[in-house]
Coordinates of C-alpha atoms in Angstrom, one line a residue:
Chain T
M1 CA 4.3 -21.7 32.5
T2 CA 3.3 -25.0 31.8
A3 CA 3.5 -27.5 34.4
L4 CA 6.3 -29.5 32.7
S5 CA 8.6 -26.5 32.9
R6 CA 7.5 -26.0 36.5
A7 CA 8.7 -29.4 37.3
A8 CA 11.8 -29.0 35.4
Q9 CA 12.9 -26.0 37.5
V10 CA 12.1 -27.2 40.9
L11 CA 13.9 -31.0 39.9
A12 CA 16.5 -30.4 37.7
L13 CA 19.2 -29.3 40.2
P14 CA 18.6 -31.7 42.7
V15 CA 18.6 -34.6 40.2
L16 CA 21.7 -33.5 39.0
L17 CA 23.2 -33.2 42.0
V18 CA 21.7 -36.9 43.6
L19 CA 23.1 -38.3 40.1
A20 CA 26.8 -36.6 40.9
W21 CA 26.8 -37.8 44.0
W22 CA 25.5 -41.3 43.1
F23 CA 28.2 -41.7 40.3
A24 CA 31.1 -40.0 42.1
T25 CA 31.1 -42.7 45.1
A26 CA 29.5 -45.7 42.7
N27 CA 32.8 -47.6 43.0
S28 CA 34.2 -45.6 46.0
T29 CA 36.3 -47.9 48.2
S30 CA 36.7 -44.9 51.0
F31 CA 35.7 -46.2 54.5
Y32 CA 33.8 -42.6 54.5
W33 CA 31.9 -42.1 51.7
P34 CA 30.3 -45.4 51.0
P35 CA 28.4 -45.4 47.5
L36 CA 25.0 -43.8 47.5
S37 CA 23.3 -47.0 47.0
E38 CA 24.8 -48.6 50.0
I39 CA 23.7 -45.7 52.1
L40 CA 20.1 -45.6 50.6
G41 CA 20.0 -49.1 50.8
S42 CA 20.3 -49.4 54.8
V43 CA 17.5 -46.8 55.1
H44 CA 14.8 -49.4 55.3
G45 CA 16.9 -52.0 57.7
T46 CA 17.9 -48.8 59.7
W47 CA 14.9 -47.0 60.0
F48 CA 11.9 -48.6 59.3
E49 CA 11.9 -51.7 61.0
G50 CA 11.6 -51.0 65.0
R51 CA 13.6 -47.6 65.2
L52 CA 10.7 -45.4 63.5
T53 CA 8.7 -46.1 67.0
T54 CA 11.4 -46.4 69.5
D55 CA 14.1 -43.3 68.6
V56 CA 12.2 -41.3 65.8
L57 CA 8.7 -40.6 67.6
P58 CA 10.0 -39.9 70.9
S59 CA 12.5 -37.6 69.4
L60 CA 9.3 -35.8 67.8
G61 CA 7.3 -36.1 70.8
R62 CA 10.1 -34.4 72.6
L63 CA 10.4 -31.5 70.0
L64 CA 6.6 -31.1 69.8
A65 CA 6.3 -31.0 73.3
G66 CA 9.2 -28.5 74.3
Y67 CA 8.2 -26.2 70.9
A68 CA 4.5 -26.1 72.6
V69 CA 5.8 -24.9 75.9
A70 CA 7.9 -22.3 74.5
V71 CA 5.4 -21.0 72.0
V72 CA 2.4 -20.6 74.9
L73 CA 4.9 -19.2 77.2
G74 CA 6.6 -17.0 74.9
V75 CA 3.3 -15.3 73.6
G76 CA 2.0 -14.9 77.3
L77 CA 4.9 -13.3 78.3
G78 CA 5.3 -11.7 75.4
V79 CA 1.5 -10.0 75.5
L80 CA 2.3 -9.1 79.0
A81 CA 5.4 -7.5 78.5
G82 CA 4.9 -5.7 75.1
S83 CA 1.8 -3.9 76.6
S84 CA 3.9 -2.4 79.3
R85 CA 6.6 0.0 78.7
T86 CA 7.8 0.2 82.2
F87 CA 8.2 -3.7 82.5
R88 CA 10.1 -3.6 79.0
A89 CA 12.5 -1.1 80.3
I90 CA 13.2 -2.9 83.6
A91 CA 13.1 -6.6 82.0
E92 CA 15.1 -6.0 78.5
P93 CA 19.1 -6.1 79.7
P94 CA 18.5 -9.3 81.7
L95 CA 16.4 -10.7 78.7
E96 CA 19.1 -9.6 76.0
F97 CA 21.8 -11.2 78.1
L98 CA 19.3 -14.4 78.5
R99 CA 18.7 -15.0 75.0
A100 CA 22.3 -14.3 74.1
I101 CA 23.5 -17.3 75.8
P102 CA 24.0 -20.1 73.0
P103 CA 21.0 -22.4 74.1
P104 CA 23.3 -25.6 73.9
V105 CA 25.6 -24.7 76.9
L106 CA 22.8 -24.8 79.0
V107 CA 22.4 -28.5 78.6
P108 CA 25.1 -29.3 81.2
I109 CA 23.1 -26.9 83.8
L110 CA 19.3 -28.3 82.9
I111 CA 21.0 -32.0 83.5
L112 CA 22.2 -31.0 86.9
L113 CA 18.6 -29.7 87.3
A114 CA 16.4 -31.9 85.8
G115 CA 18.3 -35.2 85.5
V116 CA 18.9 -37.2 82.0
G117 CA 15.1 -37.9 81.5
D118 CA 12.6 -36.9 79.0
Q119 CA 11.8 -33.9 81.0
M120 CA 15.4 -32.5 80.6
K121 CA 15.1 -32.5 76.9
I122 CA 11.8 -30.8 76.8
L123 CA 13.1 -28.3 79.2
V124 CA 16.2 -27.8 76.7
I125 CA 14.2 -27.5 73.9
A126 CA 11.6 -25.3 75.7
T127 CA 13.8 -22.9 76.7
G128 CA 16.1 -22.2 73.7
C129 CA 13.0 -22.1 71.6
L130 CA 11.6 -19.3 74.2
W131 CA 13.5 -16.4 73.3
P132 CA 13.2 -15.5 69.5
I133 CA 9.3 -16.5 70.2
L134 CA 9.5 -13.8 73.3
L135 CA 11.0 -10.9 71.8
N136 CA 9.2 -11.1 68.6
T137 CA 5.6 -11.0 70.0
I138 CA 7.0 -7.9 72.1
E139 CA 8.3 -6.1 68.9
G140 CA 5.0 -7.5 67.4
V141 CA 2.6 -5.9 70.1
R142 CA 4.8 -2.6 70.6
A143 CA 4.0 -1.8 66.9
V144 CA 0.3 -2.6 67.2
D145 CA -1.3 0.5 65.9
P146 CA -2.1 3.0 68.9
V147 CA -4.9 4.1 67.1
L148 CA -6.8 0.7 66.5
R149 CA -5.9 -0.2 70.6
D150 CA -7.9 3.2 71.8
A151 CA -10.9 2.5 69.3
A152 CA -10.8 -1.2 70.8
A153 CA -10.4 0.7 74.4
A154 CA -13.6 3.4 73.5
Y155 CA -15.8 1.0 71.8
R156 CA -15.1 -1.3 75.7
L157 CA -14.4 -4.2 74.1
S158 CA -13.8 -6.8 76.7
L159 CA -10.0 -7.6 77.8
P160 CA -9.8 -11.2 76.3
T161 CA -11.8 -9.9 73.0
R162 CA -9.2 -6.8 72.7
V163 CA -6.3 -9.3 73.3
R164 CA -7.7 -11.7 70.9
T165 CA -8.9 -9.5 67.9
V166 CA -6.4 -6.4 68.4
I167 CA -3.2 -7.1 69.9
L168 CA -2.3 -10.9 69.1
R169 CA -4.0 -10.5 65.2
G170 CA -1.8 -7.2 64.8
A171 CA 1.5 -9.0 66.2
S172 CA 0.9 -12.0 64.5
P173 CA 3.3 -11.6 61.7
Q174 CA 5.8 -11.0 63.8
I175 CA 4.7 -13.8 66.2
A176 CA 5.1 -16.6 63.2
A177 CA 8.6 -15.1 62.3
G178 CA 9.7 -15.7 66.2
C179 CA 8.0 -19.4 65.6
R180 CA 9.8 -20.1 62.3
Q181 CA 13.2 -19.4 64.1
A182 CA 12.1 -21.3 67.1
L183 CA 11.7 -24.3 64.8
S184 CA 14.8 -24.8 63.6
I185 CA 16.7 -24.0 66.8
G186 CA 14.2 -26.8 68.5
L187 CA 15.5 -29.1 66.2
I188 CA 18.7 -28.2 66.6
L189 CA 18.4 -28.6 70.5
M190 CA 16.6 -31.9 70.1
V191 CA 19.8 -33.4 68.8
I192 CA 22.2 -31.9 70.7
S193 CA 20.4 -33.1 74.2
E194 CA 20.2 -36.5 72.4
M195 CA 23.7 -36.5 71.9
F196 CA 24.9 -35.7 75.3
A197 CA 22.7 -37.4 77.1
A198 CA 19.9 -40.4 75.9
T199 CA 19.1 -44.0 75.7
N200 CA 17.0 -43.4 72.4
G201 CA 16.2 -40.9 69.7
L202 CA 17.6 -40.0 66.3
G203 CA 20.3 -37.9 67.5
F204 CA 21.1 -40.3 70.0
T205 CA 21.2 -43.5 67.7
T206 CA 23.2 -41.5 64.9
I207 CA 26.2 -41.1 67.1
Q208 CA 26.0 -44.5 68.2
F209 CA 26.5 -45.4 64.8
Q210 CA 29.1 -43.3 64.2
R211 CA 31.2 -44.5 67.2
S212 CA 30.5 -48.0 66.4
F213 CA 31.7 -47.2 62.3
A214 CA 28.6 -48.0 60.8
I215 CA 29.3 -45.7 58.1
P216 CA 26.0 -46.2 55.3
E217 CA 23.9 -46.1 58.5
M218 CA 25.5 -42.7 60.2
W219 CA 24.7 -41.6 56.8
S220 CA 21.4 -42.5 56.7
G221 CA 20.7 -41.0 60.0
I222 CA 22.3 -37.7 58.9
I223 CA 19.8 -37.6 55.5
L224 CA 16.6 -38.5 58.2
L225 CA 17.4 -35.5 60.2
G226 CA 17.7 -33.6 56.9
V227 CA 14.9 -34.6 55.4
I228 CA 12.7 -34.3 59.0
G229 CA 14.0 -30.7 58.8
V230 CA 12.7 -29.5 55.5
L231 CA 9.6 -31.5 56.2
L232 CA 8.9 -29.4 59.4
A233 CA 9.6 -26.2 57.3
L234 CA 7.1 -27.2 54.9
V235 CA 4.5 -28.0 57.5
F236 CA 5.3 -24.6 59.4
R237 CA 5.0 -22.8 56.0
L238 CA 1.5 -24.0 55.4
V239 CA 0.3 -23.4 58.9
E240 CA 1.5 -19.9 58.6
G241 CA 0.1 -19.5 55.0
W242 CA -3.2 -20.5 56.3
L243 CA -3.2 -18.8 59.5
L244 CA -1.9 -15.5 57.8
G245 CA -3.3 -15.6 54.3
W246 CA -5.2 -12.4 54.9
Y247 CA -1.9 -10.6 55.6
H248 CA 0.0 -11.7 52.8
A249 CA -3.0 -10.9 50.7
L250 CA -2.8 -7.4 52.1
R251 CA 1.2 -7.0 51.7
A252 CA 0.7 -8.4 48.0
A253 CA -1.9 -5.8 47.6
E254 CA -0.1 -2.9 49.1
R255 CA 2.8 -3.7 46.9
K256 CA 0.7 -3.9 43.6
G257 CA -1.2 -0.3 44.1
Chain E
M1 CA 5.1 7.2 84.0
G2 CA 8.4 5.3 85.1
G3 CA 11.9 6.4 84.8
S4 CA 14.7 6.9 82.0
P5 CA 14.9 3.3 80.2
A6 CA 18.7 3.5 81.6
V7 CA 17.8 3.8 85.1
L8 CA 15.2 1.2 84.9
G9 CA 17.2 -1.3 82.7
G10 CA 19.5 -0.7 85.7
L11 CA 17.0 -1.6 88.1
G12 CA 16.3 -4.7 85.8
V13 CA 19.7 -6.0 86.2
L14 CA 19.9 -5.6 89.6
G15 CA 16.7 -7.4 90.2
F16 CA 17.9 -10.3 88.0
L17 CA 21.1 -10.5 90.1
A18 CA 19.2 -10.6 93.2
I19 CA 17.0 -13.0 92.3
L20 CA 19.7 -15.2 91.1
E21 CA 21.5 -14.4 94.8
V22 CA 18.5 -14.9 97.1
V23 CA 16.7 -17.9 95.3
P24 CA 19.2 -20.5 96.0
R25 CA 20.0 -18.9 99.9
I26 CA 16.1 -19.2 101.1
G27 CA 16.2 -23.3 99.3
L28 CA 14.0 -22.3 96.7
V29 CA 16.4 -24.3 94.4
D30 CA 19.0 -26.5 95.4
A31 CA 21.9 -24.8 96.1
R32 CA 24.2 -27.7 95.3
F33 CA 22.8 -27.4 91.7
F34 CA 22.2 -23.6 91.3
P35 CA 24.5 -21.7 93.6
P36 CA 24.1 -18.0 94.7
F37 CA 25.2 -15.4 92.1
S38 CA 28.3 -14.5 94.4
E39 CA 29.8 -18.0 94.4
M40 CA 29.4 -17.5 90.2
A41 CA 31.2 -14.2 90.3
V42 CA 34.0 -15.9 92.5
A43 CA 34.1 -18.6 90.3
L44 CA 34.1 -16.2 87.3
G45 CA 37.3 -14.4 88.8
E46 CA 39.0 -17.5 89.4
Q47 CA 38.9 -18.4 85.8
L48 CA 39.3 -15.1 84.5
G49 CA 42.9 -15.8 86.2
T50 CA 44.1 -18.6 85.0
A51 CA 46.1 -18.5 81.5
G52 CA 43.7 -21.7 80.1
F53 CA 40.7 -19.7 80.0
W54 CA 42.0 -16.7 77.5
T55 CA 43.9 -19.7 75.4
D56 CA 40.2 -21.3 75.1
L57 CA 38.4 -17.9 75.0
L58 CA 40.6 -17.0 71.9
A59 CA 40.3 -20.5 70.2
T60 CA 36.6 -19.7 70.2
L61 CA 36.6 -16.1 69.0
R62 CA 39.2 -17.5 66.4
G63 CA 36.8 -20.4 65.3
W64 CA 33.9 -18.2 65.1
F65 CA 35.4 -15.3 63.3
L66 CA 37.1 -17.4 60.8
G67 CA 33.5 -19.4 60.3
L68 CA 32.2 -16.3 59.9
A69 CA 34.2 -15.2 57.1
I70 CA 34.5 -18.1 54.8
A71 CA 30.2 -18.2 55.2
A72 CA 29.8 -14.6 54.5
G73 CA 32.4 -14.6 51.5
A74 CA 31.1 -17.7 49.6
A75 CA 27.3 -16.4 50.3
V76 CA 27.9 -13.0 49.2
L77 CA 29.9 -14.5 46.0
I78 CA 27.5 -17.2 45.3
G79 CA 24.4 -15.0 46.4
I80 CA 25.3 -12.5 43.8
A81 CA 26.0 -14.7 40.7
I82 CA 22.7 -16.5 41.3
G83 CA 20.9 -13.3 42.4
S84 CA 22.1 -11.2 39.2
S85 CA 20.6 -14.2 36.6
T86 CA 16.6 -15.2 36.8
L87 CA 17.6 -18.6 35.2
L88 CA 20.1 -19.5 37.8
R89 CA 17.6 -18.2 40.6
T90 CA 14.4 -20.2 39.3
Y91 CA 16.7 -23.4 39.1
T92 CA 18.6 -22.9 42.2
A93 CA 15.5 -22.0 44.2
S94 CA 14.1 -25.6 45.1
T95 CA 17.7 -26.8 45.9
I96 CA 18.3 -24.1 48.7
E97 CA 15.0 -24.2 50.3
F98 CA 15.9 -28.0 50.7
L99 CA 19.7 -27.6 52.0
R100 CA 18.7 -24.8 54.3
P101 CA 16.6 -26.3 56.9
I102 CA 18.6 -29.4 57.6
P103 CA 20.1 -28.9 61.3
S104 CA 23.6 -28.4 61.1
V105 CA 24.5 -30.4 64.0
A106 CA 23.0 -33.3 61.9
L107 CA 26.6 -32.9 60.4
I108 CA 28.4 -33.6 63.7
P109 CA 28.9 -37.6 63.0
L110 CA 30.4 -36.8 60.0
A111 CA 32.8 -34.0 61.1
V112 CA 33.8 -36.3 64.0
L113 CA 34.8 -38.6 61.4
L114 CA 36.5 -36.5 58.7
Y115 CA 38.6 -34.4 60.9
G116 CA 38.1 -36.1 64.7
T117 CA 38.1 -33.5 67.5
G118 CA 40.3 -30.7 65.9
M119 CA 38.8 -27.2 65.1
E120 CA 37.9 -27.8 61.7
A121 CA 35.4 -30.4 62.6
T122 CA 33.5 -27.5 64.6
L123 CA 34.5 -24.8 61.8
L124 CA 32.6 -26.7 59.3
L125 CA 29.0 -26.8 61.3
V126 CA 29.9 -23.0 61.8
V127 CA 30.5 -22.2 58.1
Y128 CA 27.1 -24.4 57.0
A129 CA 24.9 -22.5 59.5
S130 CA 26.0 -19.4 58.8
F131 CA 26.1 -20.3 55.2
W132 CA 22.5 -20.5 54.7
Q133 CA 21.5 -17.5 56.9
M134 CA 23.2 -14.9 54.4
L135 CA 22.6 -16.6 51.4
V136 CA 19.1 -16.5 51.8
Q137 CA 19.3 -13.1 52.8
V138 CA 21.5 -12.0 49.8
L139 CA 19.3 -13.8 47.6
Y140 CA 16.0 -11.7 48.8
G141 CA 18.2 -8.5 48.3
A142 CA 19.1 -9.2 45.0
Q143 CA 15.7 -9.7 44.2
D144 CA 14.4 -6.3 45.6
V145 CA 16.0 -4.1 42.7
D146 CA 14.1 -1.7 41.8
P147 CA 12.4 -2.4 38.2
V148 CA 13.1 0.9 36.7
T149 CA 16.5 1.5 38.2
R150 CA 17.5 -2.1 36.5
D151 CA 16.0 -1.4 33.2
T152 CA 17.7 2.0 33.4
A153 CA 21.2 0.8 33.8
R154 CA 20.1 -2.2 30.8
S155 CA 19.4 1.0 28.7
F156 CA 22.5 3.0 29.2
R157 CA 24.0 -0.3 28.6
F158 CA 26.2 -0.7 32.0
S159 CA 28.5 -3.6 32.1
T160 CA 27.6 -6.7 33.9
W161 CA 30.4 -5.8 36.8
R162 CA 29.1 -2.3 36.9
R163 CA 25.5 -3.1 37.3
I164 CA 26.7 -5.4 40.1
R165 CA 28.2 -2.8 42.1
S166 CA 26.4 0.1 41.4
V167 CA 22.6 -1.2 41.1
L168 CA 22.6 -4.9 43.0
W169 CA 25.1 -4.2 45.6
P170 CA 23.8 -1.2 47.1
T171 CA 19.9 -2.6 47.2
A172 CA 21.4 -5.7 48.7
L173 CA 23.6 -4.7 51.1
P174 CA 21.4 -3.8 53.8
Y175 CA 19.9 -7.4 53.7
V176 CA 23.3 -8.9 53.7
I177 CA 24.0 -6.8 56.6
T178 CA 21.0 -8.0 58.2
G179 CA 22.1 -11.8 57.4
F180 CA 25.8 -11.0 58.7
R181 CA 23.9 -10.0 62.0
L182 CA 21.8 -13.2 62.2
A183 CA 24.7 -15.4 60.8
A184 CA 27.0 -13.9 63.4
S185 CA 24.9 -15.2 66.3
V186 CA 24.1 -18.3 65.1
A187 CA 28.0 -19.1 64.2
L188 CA 28.6 -18.4 68.0
V189 CA 25.9 -20.9 68.9
L190 CA 27.4 -23.8 66.6
E191 CA 31.1 -22.8 67.7
V192 CA 30.0 -23.1 71.4
S193 CA 28.0 -26.3 70.5
G194 CA 30.4 -28.0 68.5
E195 CA 33.2 -27.3 71.4
L196 CA 30.8 -28.7 73.6
I197 CA 29.9 -31.9 72.0
I198 CA 32.7 -32.6 69.8
G199 CA 35.3 -31.4 72.3
S200 CA 37.3 -28.7 69.7
P201 CA 39.3 -26.6 71.8
G202 CA 37.3 -23.6 73.1
I203 CA 35.2 -22.1 76.0
G204 CA 32.7 -25.2 75.4
N205 CA 35.1 -27.7 75.7
R206 CA 36.2 -25.9 78.9
L207 CA 32.4 -25.9 79.8
A208 CA 32.1 -30.1 79.0
A209 CA 35.3 -30.2 81.4
A210 CA 33.7 -28.2 84.2
Q211 CA 30.7 -30.9 84.0
T212 CA 32.5 -33.6 83.8
A213 CA 34.6 -32.3 87.0
G214 CA 31.2 -31.6 88.7
A215 CA 32.8 -28.0 89.2
V216 CA 29.0 -26.8 89.4
D217 CA 30.2 -22.7 90.0
T218 CA 33.0 -23.0 87.3
L219 CA 29.9 -24.4 85.1
Y220 CA 27.9 -21.2 85.5
A221 CA 30.7 -18.7 85.6
L222 CA 31.1 -19.9 82.0
V223 CA 27.9 -20.3 80.9
I224 CA 27.8 -16.0 82.2
V225 CA 31.1 -16.0 79.7
T226 CA 29.5 -17.4 76.8
G227 CA 26.3 -15.0 77.4
V228 CA 28.8 -11.7 77.6
L229 CA 29.9 -13.0 74.2
G230 CA 26.7 -13.2 72.7
V231 CA 25.7 -9.8 73.6
L232 CA 29.0 -8.7 72.4
V233 CA 28.8 -10.1 69.2
N234 CA 25.3 -8.8 69.1
L235 CA 26.4 -5.1 69.9
L236 CA 29.3 -5.4 67.5
A237 CA 26.8 -6.6 64.6
R238 CA 24.6 -3.6 65.0
F239 CA 27.6 -1.4 65.4
T240 CA 28.9 -2.7 62.0
E241 CA 25.3 -2.1 60.5
R242 CA 25.1 1.2 61.5
R243 CA 28.7 2.0 60.1
V244 CA 28.3 0.2 56.9
L245 CA 24.4 1.9 56.2
R246 CA 25.2 5.0 57.4
W247 CA 23.5 6.3 53.9
H248 CA 20.5 4.2 54.2
P249 CA 17.2 6.1 54.8
S250 CA 16.2 3.6 57.5
Q251 CA 19.3 4.7 59.6
R252 CA 19.7 8.4 58.4
Q253 CA 15.6 8.6 59.9
E254 CA 16.8 7.0 63.3
A255 CA 19.7 9.4 63.4
T256 CA 17.3 12.3 63.1
S257 CA 14.5 11.4 64.9

């Protein structure tokens, strides 16, 4: 396939859709659907003259902090829980229940416990992201080949080595699946926690625009949130491809053979 | 080692409840913000006795079901249309990958502008979020069709309709059901968050009211309700999976082992 036809495949529909949006709203006098040109025109003035450092970066910082806490806790607890059958049987019903609580309803409770500052938002993001990572890690650790486990034990590999090379590596595809799920949950919770109680942040600012009927600015906030979602997914895929390259190659070879 | 899973699970639940009861009583956390479990249970009992609670619960379930049904119907139709044509698939891939990670809560300001605080505003979020979950699964499923089967159907000159019904659909069904299971819980999360933030009628709205009123034990009681709802949704989705896929090897194996 030539590069040109590949580019056409990737770009044709998006370009068509943007053009359709552009022309459909070009002479729009509707208050809620301003012309796309006006929305795009407001992007620079809205976000790149100060708000990038006062709103966007703090939002992303909270997201990363919460996510990192969830990954460390989720993988750590998951390895512990996945290795003990008894612990799993005891902990499963409460864990299933906690996971089933829609994370946003914890926002009011965490406001009670941690106030309305950054701490609360990081906590909200961490508690929401924890479950998919924790449960996927448990499943992944449980599914590690027992022969491999026994072999590692028979060779008297030290515990840290065993955890790192046998358990974590064996469970890593599952762990990655959990982390991917957690990423989109984290983004949602970042926005929700800011819509609730905040003085800055992307979610807060976008809601402010809506309340003050600054419609093109509100649209630009929505678009920016979308772009951030897409970029995060892209970065995740790159990191995953780098960390799990061996696994995907293995699967591809198995499928062929 | 250990007892039967059911006994251990029961122990886990009792232990969990005991922790919830004891931790505030001995002052590890402030009982004003984290009341003992017995007080949450009393508040839950009070809620169950009011007519408003049941009206709100019904509103939440209705929104969840309606959103999920719309998203599932649209995702299956569109997914099969795209999935059965290589051309459509290559040209839509980038757009789908782009639209999917956009966090649905980013649409909250728009939904509020368009529909105020009515149930349509929340419905928009629910449909958007669960649609992508399902569409991606349907597409994976449509891609998984065994090439030999596809070529056989073609050389027998099956009509398009017949090919979709007897080749594509049975292959895609397990994926569709997985998508449905994921979408069912995502839809619940978005339904409750929509009610919580936008204020459309339902359990989430009731929760927001409890927060504003400072009724902490009611707040916890309602969080428990949402958790139970989540567990029930998971159970229901799993049950549907087993019923619909009775014929599928993955389920048959499980039944015999």
